[in-house]
XYZ file of C-alpha atoms in Angstrom:
379
model
C 58.392 -45.102 -3.053
C 60.396 -42.279 -1.559
C 59.889 -38.580 -2.219
C 62.750 -38.278 -4.730
C 61.385 -41.088 -6.874
C 57.904 -39.533 -6.987
C 59.383 -36.200 -8.034
C 61.282 -37.888 -10.870
C 58.102 -39.552 -12.190
C 56.224 -36.224 -12.164
C 58.969 -34.575 -14.198
C 58.854 -37.443 -16.678
C 55.083 -37.170 -17.162
C 55.294 -33.443 -17.667
C 57.952 -33.849 -20.337
C 55.917 -36.513 -22.166
C 52.823 -34.275 -22.210
C 54.854 -31.272 -23.429
C 56.446 -33.244 -26.260
C 53.036 -34.584 -27.336
C 51.516 -31.088 -27.378
C 54.411 -29.631 -29.380
C 54.164 -32.429 -31.941
C 50.440 -31.830 -32.428
C 50.938 -28.061 -32.884
C 53.729 -28.611 -35.380
C 51.480 -30.948 -37.369
C 48.587 -28.432 -37.336
C 50.853 -25.579 -38.462
C 52.243 -27.753 -41.264
C 48.760 -28.691 -42.420
C 47.648 -25.051 -42.418
C 50.734 -24.031 -44.370
C 50.078 -26.699 -46.973
C 46.382 -25.803 -47.402
C 46.433 -21.982 -48.056
C 43.058 -20.536 -49.179
C 42.970 -18.781 -52.622
C 40.972 -15.623 -53.398
C 37.723 -16.555 -55.154
C 36.738 -14.425 -58.146
C 33.743 -14.458 -60.487
C 34.574 -14.661 -64.170
C 32.655 -14.701 -67.441
C 33.678 -15.494 -71.022
C 34.252 -12.683 -73.535
C 31.637 -12.862 -76.316
C 32.631 -11.310 -79.649
C 30.107 -8.992 -81.326
C 30.451 -7.643 -84.861
C 28.456 -4.450 -84.188
C 26.700 -2.489 -81.472
C 23.645 -0.280 -81.150
C 24.513 3.334 -80.398
C 21.802 5.672 -79.100
C 22.141 9.307 -80.122
C 20.174 11.944 -78.236
C 19.322 15.362 -79.705
C 17.698 18.199 -77.799
C 15.058 20.733 -78.739
C 12.065 22.556 -77.291
C 8.337 22.037 -77.008
C 6.136 24.501 -78.860
C 2.372 24.619 -78.970
C 0.839 24.392 -82.426
C -0.539 27.923 -81.868
C 1.241 30.499 -79.713
C -0.062 33.993 -80.368
C 0.212 37.459 -78.947
C -3.469 38.448 -78.852
C -4.258 42.180 -79.155
C -6.854 44.668 -80.418
C -6.969 45.838 -84.022
C -7.882 49.304 -82.706
C -6.221 51.609 -80.230
C -8.087 52.549 -77.072
C -8.284 52.388 -73.313
C -8.733 49.035 -71.580
C -12.018 49.089 -69.716
C -12.280 45.386 -68.802
C -9.945 42.393 -68.371
C -11.892 39.149 -68.131
C -8.979 36.716 -67.735
C -5.436 36.640 -66.389
C -2.281 34.533 -66.602
C -2.888 30.801 -66.272
C -6.557 30.943 -67.240
C -7.917 28.334 -69.633
C -10.027 29.834 -72.413
C -12.105 28.512 -75.280
C -12.438 29.825 -78.808
C -14.680 32.907 -78.971
C -14.462 33.721 -75.253
C -14.212 37.441 -74.383
C -10.773 38.224 -72.979
C -10.849 42.019 -72.683
C -12.801 45.119 -73.761
C -11.983 48.687 -74.808
C -13.851 51.831 -73.781
C -16.531 52.297 -76.498
C -18.245 55.503 -75.344
C -16.939 57.504 -78.318
C -18.080 54.772 -80.677
C -21.488 54.696 -79.028
C -21.858 58.469 -79.572
C -20.763 58.096 -83.181
C -23.297 55.315 -83.623
C -26.132 57.548 -82.418
C -24.972 60.381 -84.690
C -24.969 58.163 -87.744
C -28.387 56.808 -86.902
C -29.752 60.371 -86.650
C -28.212 61.310 -89.991
C -29.614 58.143 -91.498
C -33.103 58.992 -90.225
C -32.859 62.515 -91.683
C -31.659 61.178 -95.020
C -34.460 58.628 -95.085
C -36.988 61.452 -94.590
C -35.448 63.385 -97.477
C -35.591 60.263 -99.625
C -39.256 59.779 -98.817
C -40.026 63.425 -99.686
C -38.066 63.259 -102.949
C -39.841 60.037 -103.889
C -43.269 61.572 -103.244
C -42.356 64.689 -105.225
C -41.150 62.633 -108.158
C -44.304 60.501 -108.183
C -46.539 63.585 -108.034
C -44.685 65.290 -110.874
C -44.931 62.136 -112.952
C -48.721 62.304 -112.634
C -48.710 65.977 -113.553
C -46.508 65.231 -116.540
C -49.335 63.181 -118.033
C -51.464 66.347 -118.111
C -48.607 68.430 -119.473
C -48.174 70.631 -116.375
C -44.574 69.577 -115.587
C -41.573 69.867 -117.807
C -39.122 67.100 -118.529
C -36.322 69.142 -116.938
C -38.108 69.272 -113.611
C -38.531 65.513 -113.651
C -34.815 65.098 -114.326
C -34.030 67.324 -111.375
C -36.360 65.262 -109.163
C -34.718 62.011 -110.268
C -31.210 63.407 -109.698
C -32.122 64.662 -106.233
C -33.603 61.267 -105.303
C -30.501 59.416 -106.596
C -28.257 61.737 -104.583
C -30.252 61.120 -101.434
C -30.166 57.340 -102.024
C -26.371 57.492 -102.389
C -26.113 59.473 -99.155
C -28.264 56.870 -97.445
C -25.953 54.068 -98.624
C -22.948 56.035 -97.357
C -24.539 56.408 -93.936
C -25.436 52.697 -93.863
C -21.775 51.861 -94.633
C -20.647 54.218 -91.862
C -23.098 52.567 -89.479
C -21.719 49.147 -90.423
C -18.133 50.360 -89.940
C -19.072 51.788 -86.543
C -20.635 48.490 -85.517
C -17.532 46.619 -86.691
C -15.343 48.902 -84.531
C -17.604 48.259 -81.570
C -17.357 44.497 -82.176
C -13.564 44.698 -82.450
C -13.459 46.534 -79.140
C -14.029 43.096 -77.602
C -10.951 40.866 -77.665
C -11.974 37.256 -78.377
C -9.902 34.093 -78.010
C -8.959 32.862 -81.512
C -8.583 29.245 -80.314
C -8.676 27.047 -77.213
C -5.672 27.452 -74.974
C -4.108 28.878 -71.826
C -3.170 32.490 -71.107
C 0.553 32.349 -70.409
C 1.152 36.085 -69.908
C -0.704 39.401 -69.577
C 1.177 42.458 -70.883
C -1.209 45.339 -70.034
C -3.209 46.511 -67.044
C -6.714 47.859 -66.665
C -7.040 51.506 -67.712
C -3.991 51.557 -69.988
C -4.240 52.996 -73.483
C -3.028 50.315 -75.851
C -1.855 50.854 -79.399
C -3.397 49.007 -82.311
C -1.854 45.553 -82.621
C -0.109 45.687 -79.226
C -0.423 42.216 -77.580
C -2.527 42.224 -74.433
C -2.174 38.479 -73.759
C 0.051 35.632 -74.897
C -2.194 32.676 -75.694
C -0.723 29.167 -75.912
C -2.803 26.579 -77.755
C -3.681 23.364 -75.943
C -3.694 21.142 -79.052
C -1.224 20.181 -81.782
C 1.775 20.208 -79.444
C 5.043 19.816 -81.357
C 8.740 19.407 -80.624
C 11.306 21.346 -82.657
C 14.658 19.521 -82.573
C 17.813 20.284 -84.551
C 19.903 17.382 -85.892
C 22.972 17.167 -88.155
C 22.317 17.014 -91.882
C 23.563 13.403 -92.116
C 21.135 12.326 -89.390
C 18.228 14.291 -90.863
C 18.623 12.337 -94.108
C 17.645 9.177 -92.195
C 14.144 10.534 -91.504
C 11.059 10.942 -93.687
C 7.755 12.672 -93.049
C 5.342 10.464 -91.119
C 8.096 8.303 -89.610
C 7.627 7.224 -85.985
C 10.354 8.363 -83.583
C 10.920 8.238 -79.827
C 10.787 11.529 -77.931
C 11.129 12.007 -74.177
C 10.068 15.032 -72.147
C 10.556 15.267 -68.380
C 10.779 11.498 -67.712
C 7.910 10.851 -70.138
C 8.538 8.902 -73.331
C 6.292 9.198 -76.380
C 6.025 7.657 -79.809
C 5.784 10.720 -82.058
C 5.750 11.383 -85.806
C 7.953 13.488 -88.045
C 5.647 16.271 -89.262
C 8.217 18.196 -91.281
C 11.926 18.561 -92.041
C 13.422 21.987 -92.588
C 14.980 22.714 -95.972
C 17.492 25.210 -94.562
C 20.514 24.709 -92.321
C 20.544 26.881 -89.220
C 23.360 29.420 -89.661
C 24.649 29.065 -86.073
C 24.051 25.449 -85.015
C 24.488 24.090 -88.585
C 21.590 21.699 -88.040
C 18.333 20.922 -89.784
C 15.203 21.392 -87.712
C 12.753 18.523 -87.328
C 9.128 19.339 -86.515
C 7.744 16.401 -84.547
C 4.062 16.000 -83.654
C 3.455 14.643 -80.156
C 0.400 12.524 -79.316
C -2.717 14.293 -78.055
C -2.356 12.852 -74.536
C 1.167 14.278 -74.111
C 1.223 16.270 -70.878
C 3.922 18.809 -71.736
C 4.421 22.536 -71.267
C 5.375 25.079 -73.886
C 9.140 25.700 -73.764
C 10.137 22.418 -72.086
C 13.253 20.561 -73.251
C 12.528 17.623 -75.564
C 14.932 14.786 -76.399
C 14.963 12.781 -79.626
C 16.378 9.245 -79.229
C 17.848 7.757 -82.392
C 19.246 4.211 -82.534
C 22.173 3.650 -84.899
C 24.013 0.416 -85.745
C 27.822 0.755 -85.719
C 29.671 -2.007 -87.575
C 32.700 -2.541 -85.331
C 33.879 -5.715 -83.597
C 34.165 -5.718 -79.821
C 32.978 -7.149 -76.525
C 30.256 -6.120 -74.083
C 31.415 -6.132 -70.443
C 30.021 -4.576 -67.250
C 31.470 -1.214 -66.279
C 32.465 -2.835 -62.974
C 34.921 -5.062 -64.917
C 37.038 -2.052 -65.967
C 39.857 -0.508 -63.966
C 42.082 2.525 -64.497
C 45.357 1.841 -66.239
C 48.502 3.884 -66.750
C 48.630 6.913 -69.073
C 44.872 7.211 -69.223
C 44.308 3.688 -70.524
C 41.626 1.287 -69.336
C 42.386 -2.267 -68.217
C 40.507 -5.485 -67.719
C 41.589 -8.458 -65.572
C 41.684 -11.849 -67.301
C 41.932 -15.138 -65.404
C 44.353 -17.436 -67.289
C 45.597 -20.963 -66.646
C 49.323 -21.414 -65.806
C 51.161 -24.701 -65.146
C 52.963 -24.849 -61.752
C 55.994 -27.254 -61.664
C 57.032 -28.966 -58.401
C 60.511 -28.179 -57.056
C 61.322 -31.738 -55.833
C 61.906 -34.909 -57.757
C 59.540 -36.972 -55.600
C 56.698 -34.407 -55.673
C 53.284 -34.803 -57.380
C 52.798 -34.078 -61.118
C 52.391 -30.477 -62.412
C 49.112 -28.727 -61.519
C 47.406 -25.906 -63.414
C 46.768 -22.703 -61.449
C 44.592 -19.680 -62.341
C 46.360 -16.322 -62.271
C 45.341 -12.723 -62.914
C 46.584 -10.872 -65.993
C 46.037 -7.201 -66.865
C 45.023 -6.344 -70.442
C 44.803 -2.920 -72.101
C 41.442 -2.120 -73.735
C 39.752 0.769 -75.514
C 36.186 1.810 -74.689
C 34.141 2.308 -77.867
C 30.727 2.959 -76.350
C 29.072 2.898 -72.926
C 25.572 2.639 -71.546
C 24.505 3.149 -67.958
C 26.123 -0.088 -66.722
C 27.766 -1.740 -69.761
C 30.768 -0.916 -71.936
C 31.660 -2.020 -75.469
C 35.427 -2.565 -75.655
C 38.243 -3.893 -77.813
C 41.949 -4.379 -77.227
C 44.434 -7.053 -76.134
C 41.720 -9.633 -75.537
C 40.161 -12.436 -77.511
C 36.925 -14.359 -77.585
C 36.098 -16.901 -74.842
C 38.759 -15.634 -72.446
C 37.539 -15.503 -68.854
C 37.503 -11.954 -67.463
C 36.892 -10.911 -63.865
C 33.475 -9.266 -63.612
C 33.781 -7.491 -60.252
C 35.884 -6.995 -57.148
C 38.995 -5.865 -59.062
C 40.186 -3.711 -56.143
C 40.963 -6.904 -54.180
C 43.281 -8.341 -56.843
C 46.831 -7.765 -58.100
C 48.505 -8.859 -61.305
C 49.979 -12.358 -61.057
C 47.847 -13.347 -58.055
C 46.694 -16.970 -57.973
C 42.933 -17.188 -57.610
C 40.107 -19.632 -57.605
C 37.576 -18.681 -60.298
C 33.846 -19.286 -60.476
C 32.784 -19.111 -64.120
C 29.382 -17.752 -65.122
C 27.611 -17.689 -68.486
C 27.109 -13.922 -68.665
């Protein structure tokens, strides 16, 4: 075979290979065009509820059963401070003392006067007894005996007065020691050593360590749902307790227009005086709606909220010899109103109905009218 013939055969083979390759590519492109992949979404049916549980939270403060400004009943100079802020004390413990040197001197003076009066009483008693013996012999008049009796009675009265003064002096000396009226913790000290304090001026603020209570204000309508002794749920600083209603105020607060609940916390409650306390009250609201995840909601126009619903639509073929109609799933936007929300769920109502399939998540990947492939769940 000559050179020209061989060149012609090569050209022929190349053309055959090129035509075969182009035909295969055209077939692959056609197959890809006819088998487009749809976006897969997760859906769940809407379940109708006739009511929902709404949790109301009311705030208040923690107060110890006993919180007292502890001070002396007498005025004087502070000579000793036995405790300071933050110290734990027990009932009867000495907290502070006043300077008692003047009282000590007064005590000695009264004792001396009492001793002198007692000597006078003894002398008057002896004189009276002696005159009574002489009276039997007729050597003493009745008037003298009366004078002896009167003198003795006067001295006895003076003795009683001095004994009362001695008791009052001892009471003042006792009250010069400031004692803890109950178990608790010193939260604040108001005076320093050496200061002259007035009678009744608080030296310490003592917070009791027992009978801790929460004082929480609630609206009048809510307060009417409670009774004394009822168990309620109270939380303080990530701690939740089952507490009891200890009392309900009979007067509306003039500013907050609430009634104050006094709630007794359990003995093991580890709380601090002045902390914020929260009362959790469950309330049933009779209103029809649907619970959906917050992730199933999307912003709508004019401040509305929307939800995406996957609905079935029939798709007709455009040719006479094509296959029968097929049902396709498309995305629809529905307007809804949010009635109540929790941390991750929302209770809604609107242009939706029971058992419709709504898209639970991934709404940012979808547009209205888009054909999708849905995976239904039983949420």
